[in-house]
PDB file of C-alpha atoms and ligand atoms in Angstrom:
ATOM      1  CA  MET D  15      31.920  17.636  65.159  1.00 41.00           C
ATOM      2  CA  ALA D  16      29.991  20.964  65.400  1.00 45.00           C
ATOM      3  CA  THR D  17      31.892  22.770  62.560  1.00 58.00           C
ATOM      4  CA  GLY D  18      31.480  22.922  58.902  1.00 80.00           C
ATOM      5  CA  ALA D  19      28.532  23.390  56.758  1.00 90.00           C
ATOM      6  CA  ARG D  20      25.056  22.061  57.412  1.00 94.00           C
ATOM      7  CA  CYS D  21      22.683  20.470  54.851  1.00 95.00           C
ATOM      8  CA  ALA D  22      20.167  23.035  53.645  1.00 93.00           C
ATOM      9  CA  LEU D  23      17.255  20.778  54.361  1.00 94.00           C
ATOM     10  CA  HIS D  24      18.787  19.080  57.536  1.00 95.00           C
ATOM     11  CA  PRO D  25      20.248  21.790  59.742  1.00 93.00           C
ATOM     12  CA  ASP D  26      21.391  19.329  62.377  1.00 94.00           C
ATOM     13  CA  VAL D  27      23.351  17.172  59.789  1.00 94.00           C
ATOM     14  CA  SER D  28      26.774  18.109  58.385  1.00 94.00           C
ATOM     15  CA  ALA D  29      27.001  18.651  54.587  1.00 95.00           C
ATOM     16  CA  VAL D  30      28.904  16.188  52.618  1.00 95.00           C
ATOM     17  CA  ALA D  31      28.612  17.848  49.242  1.00 95.00           C
ATOM     18  CA  THR D  32      27.290  20.788  47.379  1.00 95.00           C
ATOM     19  CA  CYS D  33      24.882  20.615  44.534  1.00 96.00           C
ATOM     20  CA  ALA D  34      26.707  21.096  41.349  1.00 94.00           C
ATOM     21  CA  ARG D  35      23.856  23.212  39.784  1.00 94.00           C
ATOM     22  CA  CYS D  36      22.540  25.549  42.537  1.00 96.00           C
ATOM     23  CA  GLY D  37      25.423  25.109  45.012  1.00 95.00           C
ATOM     24  CA  SER D  38      23.156  24.344  48.035  1.00 95.00           C
ATOM     25  CA  PHE D  39      24.789  22.165  50.863  1.00 96.00           C
ATOM     26  CA  LEU D  40      23.743  18.597  50.971  1.00 96.00           C
ATOM     27  CA  CYS D  41      23.826  15.717  53.455  1.00 96.00           C
ATOM     28  CA  GLY D  42      24.289  12.153  52.461  1.00 94.00           C
ATOM     29  CA  ASP D  43      20.594  11.501  52.284  1.00 95.00           C
ATOM     30  CA  CYS D  44      20.067  14.633  50.117  1.00 95.00           C
ATOM     31  CA  THR D  45      22.766  13.915  47.609  1.00 95.00           C
ATOM     32  CA  GLU D  46      21.885  12.549  44.359  1.00 93.00           C
ATOM     33  CA  VAL D  47      24.845  11.717  41.956  1.00 91.00           C
ATOM     34  CA  VAL D  48      24.244  11.996  38.358  1.00 85.00           C
ATOM     35  CA  GLY D  49      27.015  11.150  36.148  1.00 80.00           C
ATOM     36  CA  GLU D  50      29.956  12.086  38.481  1.00 86.00           C
ATOM     37  CA  SER D  51      28.520  15.254  40.138  1.00 91.00           C
ATOM     38  CA  PRO D  52      26.322  15.671  43.192  1.00 95.00           C
ATOM     39  CA  TYR D  53      22.972  17.340  42.813  1.00 94.00           C
ATOM     40  CA  CYS D  54      19.994  18.100  45.165  1.00 95.00           C
ATOM     41  CA  ALA D  55      16.663  16.649  44.451  1.00 93.00           C
ATOM     42  CA  PRO D  56      14.998  19.587  42.729  1.00 93.00           C
ATOM     43  CA  CYS D  57      18.001  20.038  40.409  1.00 92.00           C
ATOM     44  CA  VAL D  58      17.909  16.389  39.423  1.00 89.00           C
ATOM     45  CA  ALA D  59      14.301  16.838  38.385  1.00 86.00           C
ATOM     46  CA  VAL D  60      15.161  19.888  36.343  1.00 86.00           C
ATOM     47  CA  LEU D  61      18.025  18.140  34.736  1.00 83.00           C
ATOM     48  CA  ARG D  62      15.875  15.257  33.841  1.00 79.00           C
ATOM     49  CA  ARG D  63      13.126  17.561  32.326  1.00 77.00           C
ATOM     50  CA  GLU D  64      15.743  19.555  30.345  1.00 78.00           C
ATOM     51  CA  ALA D  65      17.864  16.663  29.298  1.00 77.00           C
ATOM     52  CA  ARG D  66      17.771  16.045  25.494  1.00 77.00           C
ATOM     53  CA  PRO D  67      16.424  12.800  24.197  1.00 78.00           C
ATOM     54  CA  SER D  68      18.890   9.908  23.901  1.00 82.00           C
ATOM     55  CA  TRP D  69      20.883  10.072  20.487  1.00 86.00           C
ATOM     56  CA  VAL D  70      20.479   6.379  20.134  1.00 88.00           C
ATOM     57  CA  VAL D  71      16.742   6.760  20.032  1.00 90.00           C
ATOM     58  CA  GLN D  72      17.093   9.581  17.485  1.00 91.00           C
ATOM     59  CA  VAL D  73      19.187   7.447  15.275  1.00 92.00           C
ATOM     60  CA  ALA D  74      16.661   4.607  15.647  1.00 93.00           C
ATOM     61  CA  LEU D  75      13.948   7.015  14.683  1.00 94.00           C
ATOM     62  CA  GLY D  76      15.958   7.952  11.537  1.00 94.00           C
ATOM     63  CA  LEU D  77      16.549   4.310  10.662  1.00 92.00           C
ATOM     64  CA  ASN D  78      12.834   3.389  10.925  1.00 94.00           C
ATOM     65  CA  VAL D  79      11.787   6.234   8.796  1.00 93.00           C
ATOM     66  CA  LEU D  80      14.313   5.294   6.270  1.00 90.00           C
ATOM     67  CA  GLY D  81      13.306   1.541   6.528  1.00 89.00           C
ATOM     68  CA  LEU D  82       9.571   2.580   6.089  1.00 88.00           C
ATOM     69  CA  VAL D  83      10.460   4.610   2.944  1.00 87.00           C
ATOM     70  CA  CYS D  84      12.646   2.128   1.616  1.00 83.00           C
ATOM     71  CA  LEU D  85      10.109  -0.806   1.842  1.00 81.00           C
ATOM     72  CA  PRO D  86       8.548  -0.375  -1.656  1.00 79.00           C
ATOM     73  CA  CYS D  87      11.882  -0.247  -3.232  1.00 75.00           C
ATOM     74  CA  SER D  88      13.391  -3.387  -1.737  1.00 67.00           C
ATOM     75  CA  LEU D  89      11.514  -5.791  -3.906  1.00 67.00           C
ATOM     76  CA  ALA D  90      13.318  -8.994  -3.347  1.00 67.00           C
ATOM     77  CA  LEU D  91      14.294  -8.694   0.334  1.00 75.00           C
ATOM     78  CA  PRO D  92      12.997  -6.193   2.947  1.00 83.00           C
ATOM     79  CA  LEU D  93      16.074  -6.620   5.006  1.00 85.00           C
ATOM     80  CA  PRO D  94      16.930  -2.943   5.738  1.00 86.00           C
ATOM     81  CA  THR D  95      13.440  -2.344   6.965  1.00 90.00           C
ATOM     82  CA  LEU D  96      13.658  -5.581   9.111  1.00 91.00           C
ATOM     83  CA  VAL D  97      16.826  -4.596  10.613  1.00 91.00           C
ATOM     84  CA  ALA D  98      15.592  -1.134  11.291  1.00 92.00           C
ATOM     85  CA  GLY D  99      12.441  -2.377  12.878  1.00 94.00           C
ATOM     86  CA  LEU D 100      14.252  -4.772  15.143  1.00 94.00           C
ATOM     87  CA  ALA D 101      16.724  -1.975  16.118  1.00 95.00           C
ATOM     88  CA  GLY D 102      13.978   0.404  16.791  1.00 95.00           C
ATOM     89  CA  VAL D 103      11.870  -1.994  19.136  1.00 96.00           C
ATOM     90  CA  VAL D 104      15.045  -3.090  21.085  1.00 96.00           C
ATOM     91  CA  LEU D 105      16.492   0.493  21.516  1.00 94.00           C
ATOM     92  CA  SER D 106      13.096   2.254  22.311  1.00 95.00           C
ATOM     93  CA  THR D 107      12.200  -0.457  24.746  1.00 95.00           C
ATOM     94  CA  ARG D 108      15.493  -0.037  26.644  1.00 93.00           C
ATOM     95  CA  GLU D 109      15.079   3.747  26.582  1.00 92.00           C
ATOM     96  CA  LEU D 110      11.468   3.505  27.855  1.00 92.00           C
ATOM     97  CA  ARG D 111      12.663   1.342  30.720  1.00 92.00           C
ATOM     98  CA  ARG D 112      15.549   3.692  31.568  1.00 87.00           C
ATOM     99  CA  ILE D 113      12.849   6.633  31.540  1.00 85.00           C
ATOM    100  CA  ARG D 114      10.552   4.735  33.839  1.00 85.00           C
ATOM    101  CA  ARG D 115      13.352   4.003  36.174  1.00 81.00           C
ATOM    102  CA  GLY D 116      14.211   7.708  36.262  1.00 74.00           C
ATOM    103  CA  GLU D 117      17.554   7.417  34.578  1.00 74.00           C
ATOM    104  CA  GLY D 118      16.410   8.462  31.131  1.00 77.00           C
ATOM    105  CA  PRO D 119      15.222  12.046  29.922  1.00 79.00           C
ATOM    106  CA  VAL D 120      11.509  12.403  30.336  1.00 78.00           C
ATOM    107  CA  ARG D 121      11.576  14.526  27.196  1.00 79.00           C
ATOM    108  CA  GLY D 122      12.506  11.668  25.252  1.00 85.00           C
ATOM    109  CA  LEU D 123       9.395   9.578  26.283  1.00 88.00           C
ATOM    110  CA  MET D 124       7.359  10.633  23.139  1.00 90.00           C
ATOM    111  CA  GLN D 125      10.139  10.038  20.828  1.00 91.00           C
ATOM    112  CA  ALA D 126      10.897   6.520  22.264  1.00 94.00           C
ATOM    113  CA  GLN D 127       7.116   5.522  22.027  1.00 95.00           C
ATOM    114  CA  VAL D 128       7.021   6.854  18.401  1.00 95.00           C
ATOM    115  CA  VAL D 129      10.075   4.765  17.553  1.00 96.00           C
ATOM    116  CA  ARG D 130       8.720   1.623  19.317  1.00 97.00           C
ATOM    117  CA  ALA D 131       5.361   1.897  17.290  1.00 97.00           C
ATOM    118  CA  LEU D 132       7.509   2.562  14.007  1.00 96.00           C
ATOM    119  CA  GLY D 133       9.675  -0.363  14.863  1.00 96.00           C
ATOM    120  CA  TRP D 134       6.820  -2.808  15.274  1.00 97.00           C
ATOM    121  CA  GLY D 135       5.130  -1.348  12.168  1.00 96.00           C
ATOM    122  CA  ASN D 136       8.298  -1.914  10.113  1.00 94.00           C
ATOM    123  CA  LEU D 137       8.742  -5.578  11.645  1.00 94.00           C
ATOM    124  CA  VAL D 138       5.083  -6.497  10.724  1.00 95.00           C
ATOM    125  CA  LEU D 139       5.212  -5.002   7.320  1.00 92.00           C
ATOM    126  CA  SER D 140       8.436  -6.619   6.444  1.00 91.00           C
ATOM    127  CA  ALA D 141       7.267  -9.876   7.725  1.00 90.00           C
ATOM    128  CA  ALA D 142       4.068  -9.581   5.629  1.00 91.00           C
ATOM    129  CA  TRP D 143       6.333  -8.559   2.648  1.00 87.00           C
ATOM    130  CA  LEU D 144       8.279 -11.847   3.026  1.00 86.00           C
ATOM    131  CA  VAL D 145       5.211 -13.949   3.406  1.00 89.00           C
ATOM    132  CA  ALA D 146       3.584 -12.266   0.413  1.00 87.00           C
ATOM    133  CA  LEU D 147       6.753 -12.961  -1.646  1.00 83.00           C
ATOM    134  CA  LEU D 148       6.740 -16.580  -0.590  1.00 87.00           C
ATOM    135  CA  TRP D 149       3.171 -16.893  -1.486  1.00 89.00           C
ATOM    136  CA  LEU D 150       3.668 -15.530  -4.715  1.00 84.00           C
ATOM    137  CA  THR D 151       6.610 -17.552  -5.708  1.00 77.00           C
TER     138      THR D 151
HETATM  139 ZN1  LIG E 207      20.574  22.059  43.421  1.00 52.19          ZN
HETATM  140 ZN1  LIG E 208      19.774  16.704  54.126  1.00 52.19          ZN
END
C-alpha cells in the first residue's frame, strides 16, 4: 500500500487521520483523540493550555465563598458551610487528579487548588463551630 497520505512526522507510515485543529496528517502513533476528534500532540498541548477551567470547580468555588460568608449567619447549624466545604474538597481533588493525568485543563490548576484550600477551611471552621456550640450548651 504505497498510495495515500503519509504521516507528517513519519514519512514511511500511512496517515490514518488528520488533526482537527491544524489539519496535518497523522499515523496511529501520532494521533491523540480528545473528545471525539483526532489531534496531533502540539495541538493537544495548545488545547489543554487554552481550555477553560471546569465549570464544576467554578461552582464549587462559588459555593465555598458563599459558605464562608454565611458561616457567621448560621447560628445554630453551619450546615451550608459544611456541605460547601465537603463538595469543594471532593470536586477539587477530582479535578486536580484529572489535571495531573493530563485530562483536565492546566489553566484550572490554580483555581482547583484555591477551591481545595477553601473547602478544607470551611470544613475545619464548621467543625470548630459545632464543637464550640456543643461546648457552650
Ligand atoms: Zn494539529
Ligand atoms: Zn506519525
